[in-house]
Amino acid sequence: AYLYDPNTVDLVDGSLVRLGLHDEAFEATRKPLVATFRCRAVPGWTLDVVNVHLASKRHQRGVFAPEQPGFDPHHARRVEQAACVNDHLGTLGARDYYVTGDFNDYEFSATLRAVCGAQAVNMVDRLPPAQRYDYNHRGVSLVLMHGVVSAEQADSERVEYEILHGNELLGVTPGEPLEKPSDHAYVIARFAPPAAERAGDSPVTLAD
């Protein structure tokens, strides 16, 4: 779902769609939700947002499992889902976009390579290595949420990305109700329009 401030942006009519409705990779699983937002302060500038929650790592074997150590039964499906998202990005041309959410895979994974392809950049890779985590799995810090933008957006330094650490470091007791809204850290991305459309410093901020 998306929460947005109608005083800052407008949801473009007809832009809200789900990807992969007829793709076997998304059968019986969560589909990416796409929306296009128009910035009120910068006429003509829009941002396409793709919200993902790819196939989970549930049932993945531990690295010290006696049989098939590290085996991830959903890995191939995640890569196929990522390729579907990349196909959509290829239809956007030079438009600004942001792919966010829980990718359930690491920044160096085949999943993220499939999402980014040759035309996109994972903003997590622009963070200092010590900051690249948003999830605590049995004491191991991982990054499963990512922020993918076009290479032009990243290279022109029109995107700021940060992970707000703290929430993922709060412990939970197995089997007991979770008393916090998410087991991930929160991330914030700030976007500025292209110079040709900029009318002052009017960044759009998205939090996940």
Short mmCIF file of C-alpha atoms in Angstrom, two decimals:
data_model
loop_
_atom_site.label_atom_id
_atom_site.label_comp_id
_atom_site.label_asym_id
_atom_site.label_seq_id
_atom_site.Cartn_x
_atom_site.Cartn_y
_atom_site.Cartn_z
CA ALA A 1 0.00 0.00 0.00
CA TYR A 2 0.99 3.65 -0.35
CA LEU A 3 0.42 6.47 2.09
CA TYR A 4 0.95 9.90 0.54
CA ASP A 5 0.35 13.56 1.27
CA PRO A 6 -2.13 14.98 -1.29
CA ASN A 7 -0.83 18.46 -0.52
CA THR A 8 2.57 17.43 -1.93
CA VAL A 9 1.83 14.94 -4.69
CA ASP A 10 -1.09 13.70 -6.76
CA LEU A 11 -1.65 10.07 -7.63
CA VAL A 12 -1.90 9.95 -11.42
CA ASP A 13 -5.28 8.54 -12.44
CA GLY A 14 -5.08 5.01 -13.80
CA SER A 15 -1.46 4.50 -12.75
CA LEU A 16 -2.14 2.11 -9.87
CA VAL A 17 -1.54 -1.40 -11.19
CA ARG A 18 -0.06 -4.72 -10.06
CA LEU A 19 2.73 -6.39 -12.01
CA GLY A 20 2.91 -10.10 -12.74
CA LEU A 21 -0.80 -10.84 -12.67
CA HIS A 22 -0.35 -13.46 -15.39
CA ASP A 23 3.27 -14.37 -14.65
CA GLU A 24 3.90 -17.84 -13.19
CA ALA A 25 6.69 -16.39 -11.03
CA PHE A 26 4.02 -14.48 -9.06
CA GLU A 27 1.48 -17.28 -8.84
CA ALA A 28 -0.03 -17.43 -5.33
CA THR A 29 2.35 -14.74 -4.07
CA ARG A 30 2.55 -10.96 -3.64
CA LYS A 31 2.52 -8.81 -6.76
CA PRO A 32 4.49 -5.56 -7.02
CA LEU A 33 2.25 -2.49 -6.71
CA VAL A 34 3.02 0.32 -9.16
CA ALA A 35 1.92 3.94 -8.82
CA THR A 36 2.85 7.21 -10.50
CA PHE A 37 2.93 10.39 -8.43
CA ARG A 38 2.96 13.95 -9.80
CA CYS A 39 4.82 16.56 -7.75
CA ARG A 40 2.70 19.64 -7.17
CA ALA A 41 5.70 21.94 -6.66
CA VAL A 42 7.34 20.94 -9.95
CA PRO A 43 4.82 20.92 -12.81
CA GLY A 44 5.41 18.09 -15.26
CA TRP A 45 7.63 16.00 -12.98
CA THR A 46 6.42 12.53 -12.05
CA LEU A 47 7.93 9.66 -10.10
CA ASP A 48 7.03 6.04 -10.81
CA VAL A 49 7.16 3.92 -7.65
CA VAL A 50 7.24 0.12 -7.57
CA ASN A 51 6.56 -1.47 -4.18
CA VAL A 52 7.80 -5.08 -3.97
CA HIS A 53 7.74 -7.95 -1.51
CA LEU A 54 9.45 -10.78 -3.34
CA ALA A 55 9.26 -14.48 -2.47
CA SER A 56 10.42 -15.10 1.08
CA LYS A 57 13.46 -16.90 2.40
CA ARG A 58 11.25 -19.11 4.52
CA HIS A 59 12.40 -22.75 4.61
CA GLN A 60 15.92 -21.79 3.54
CA ARG A 61 18.42 -24.24 5.04
CA GLY A 62 21.09 -22.97 7.41
CA VAL A 63 24.69 -22.73 6.25
CA PHE A 64 25.58 -25.60 8.61
CA ALA A 65 22.63 -27.85 7.73
CA PRO A 66 23.70 -31.51 7.35
CA GLU A 67 21.96 -31.71 3.94
CA GLN A 68 21.91 -29.01 1.25
CA PRO A 69 23.45 -26.30 3.47
CA GLY A 70 22.25 -22.86 2.49
CA PHE A 71 19.66 -24.19 0.00
CA ASP A 72 17.01 -21.57 -0.73
CA PRO A 73 13.91 -23.13 -2.35
CA HIS A 74 12.53 -19.74 -3.45
CA HIS A 75 15.72 -18.31 -4.96
CA ALA A 76 14.87 -19.08 -8.59
CA ARG A 77 11.39 -17.60 -8.18
CA ARG A 78 12.79 -14.38 -6.71
CA VAL A 79 15.14 -13.96 -9.66
CA GLU A 80 12.23 -14.46 -12.09
CA GLN A 81 10.15 -11.93 -10.16
CA ALA A 82 13.05 -9.48 -10.24
CA ALA A 83 13.34 -9.89 -14.01
CA CYS A 84 9.64 -9.04 -14.34
CA VAL A 85 10.23 -5.80 -12.40
CA ASN A 86 13.21 -5.00 -14.62
CA ASP A 87 11.04 -5.52 -17.71
CA HIS A 88 8.64 -2.91 -16.37
CA LEU A 89 11.46 -0.45 -15.73
CA GLY A 90 12.48 -0.88 -19.35
CA THR A 91 9.09 0.50 -20.43
CA LEU A 92 9.55 3.76 -18.49
CA GLY A 93 12.18 5.27 -20.76
CA ALA A 94 13.79 8.36 -19.24
CA ARG A 95 11.18 8.79 -16.51
CA ASP A 96 12.28 8.89 -12.87
CA TYR A 97 11.44 5.80 -10.82
CA TYR A 98 11.99 4.18 -7.46
CA VAL A 99 11.74 0.47 -6.66
CA THR A 100 11.47 -0.20 -2.95
CA GLY A 101 10.29 -2.77 -0.44
CA ASP A 102 11.43 -6.14 0.86
CA PHE A 103 13.42 -7.93 -1.85
CA ASN A 104 14.23 -10.82 0.52
CA ASP A 105 17.74 -10.96 -0.90
CA TYR A 106 21.13 -9.32 -0.51
CA GLU A 107 22.73 -6.43 -2.41
CA PHE A 108 25.18 -8.80 -4.13
CA SER A 109 22.54 -11.38 -5.10
CA ALA A 110 21.32 -12.54 -8.49
CA THR A 111 17.94 -11.08 -7.51
CA LEU A 112 19.28 -7.52 -7.28
CA ARG A 113 21.34 -7.98 -10.44
CA ALA A 114 18.15 -9.02 -12.23
CA VAL A 115 16.21 -6.02 -10.92
CA CYS A 116 18.89 -3.51 -11.86
CA GLY A 117 20.03 -4.95 -15.18
CA ALA A 118 22.17 -2.49 -17.08
CA GLN A 119 20.04 0.62 -16.55
CA ALA A 120 19.44 0.86 -12.80
CA VAL A 121 21.39 1.35 -9.58
CA ASN A 122 20.79 0.01 -6.08
CA MET A 123 21.26 2.94 -3.72
CA VAL A 124 22.28 0.54 -0.95
CA ASP A 125 25.55 0.10 -2.87
CA ARG A 126 26.18 3.83 -2.43
CA LEU A 127 26.04 3.55 1.37
CA PRO A 128 29.14 2.88 3.51
CA PRO A 129 29.49 -0.90 3.94
CA ALA A 130 28.97 -0.63 7.70
CA GLN A 131 25.51 0.92 7.09
CA ARG A 132 24.20 -1.78 4.76
CA TYR A 133 21.80 -3.62 7.03
CA ASP A 134 18.11 -3.39 7.88
CA TYR A 135 17.34 -6.80 9.36
CA ASN A 136 18.70 -8.89 12.21
CA HIS A 137 18.47 -12.61 11.53
CA ARG A 138 19.60 -14.57 14.57
CA GLY A 139 22.25 -12.02 15.37
CA VAL A 140 23.45 -11.54 11.79
CA SER A 141 22.85 -8.11 10.22
CA LEU A 142 21.49 -8.32 6.67
CA VAL A 143 20.14 -5.95 4.05
CA LEU A 144 16.90 -7.17 2.47
CA MET A 145 15.27 -3.83 1.63
CA HIS A 146 16.75 -1.85 -1.24
CA GLY A 147 16.17 1.35 -3.19
CA VAL A 148 16.56 0.98 -6.96
CA VAL A 149 16.65 4.06 -9.22
CA SER A 150 17.78 4.80 -12.75
CA ALA A 151 21.49 5.26 -13.38
CA GLU A 152 20.79 8.85 -14.48
CA GLN A 153 19.09 9.67 -11.18
CA ALA A 154 21.91 8.14 -9.16
CA ASP A 155 24.78 9.57 -11.20
CA SER A 156 23.33 13.08 -11.20
CA GLU A 157 23.11 12.88 -7.39
CA ARG A 158 19.39 13.63 -7.40
CA VAL A 159 18.67 10.85 -4.90
CA GLU A 160 19.56 10.64 -1.21
CA TYR A 161 19.07 7.30 0.53
CA GLU A 162 19.50 6.30 4.15
CA ILE A 163 18.62 3.46 6.51
CA LEU A 164 17.32 4.59 9.90
CA HIS A 165 18.84 2.02 12.22
CA GLY A 166 17.34 1.06 15.56
CA ASN A 167 14.06 -0.72 14.98
CA GLU A 168 15.70 -3.87 13.61
CA LEU A 169 18.01 -4.01 16.62
CA LEU A 170 15.19 -4.35 19.14
CA GLY A 171 14.93 -7.96 20.23
CA VAL A 172 11.89 -10.20 19.96
CA THR A 173 10.96 -13.31 21.90
CA PRO A 174 10.21 -16.32 19.66
CA GLY A 175 6.57 -17.38 19.91
CA GLU A 176 5.39 -14.14 21.50
CA PRO A 177 3.44 -11.33 19.78
CA LEU A 178 5.56 -8.69 18.07
CA GLU A 179 5.26 -5.34 19.85
CA LYS A 180 6.83 -3.24 17.10
CA PRO A 181 5.32 -2.35 13.71
CA SER A 182 8.13 -3.95 11.66
CA ASP A 183 11.10 -6.25 12.14
CA HIS A 184 13.06 -4.20 9.57
CA ALA A 185 14.77 -0.84 9.85
CA TYR A 186 13.02 2.03 8.10
CA VAL A 187 14.49 3.59 4.99
CA ILE A 188 14.11 7.09 3.58
CA ALA A 189 14.75 8.23 0.02
CA ARG A 190 14.72 11.87 -1.07
CA PHE A 191 14.29 12.78 -4.73
CA ALA A 192 14.99 15.98 -6.63
CA PRO A 193 13.66 16.62 -10.15
CA PRO A 194 15.91 16.92 -13.21
CA ALA A 195 17.58 20.34 -13.53
CA ALA A 196 15.47 21.16 -16.58
CA GLU A 197 12.27 20.86 -14.52
CA ARG A 198 13.52 22.13 -11.18
CA ALA A 199 11.80 25.18 -9.70
CA GLY A 200 13.79 25.67 -6.54
CA ASP A 201 14.78 22.97 -4.10
CA SER A 202 11.66 20.81 -3.91
CA PRO A 203 12.66 17.27 -3.00
CA VAL A 204 10.09 14.52 -2.59
CA THR A 205 10.66 12.24 0.39
CA LEU A 206 9.54 8.60 0.52
CA ALA A 207 9.77 6.44 3.64
CA ASP A 208 9.44 2.67 3.77
#
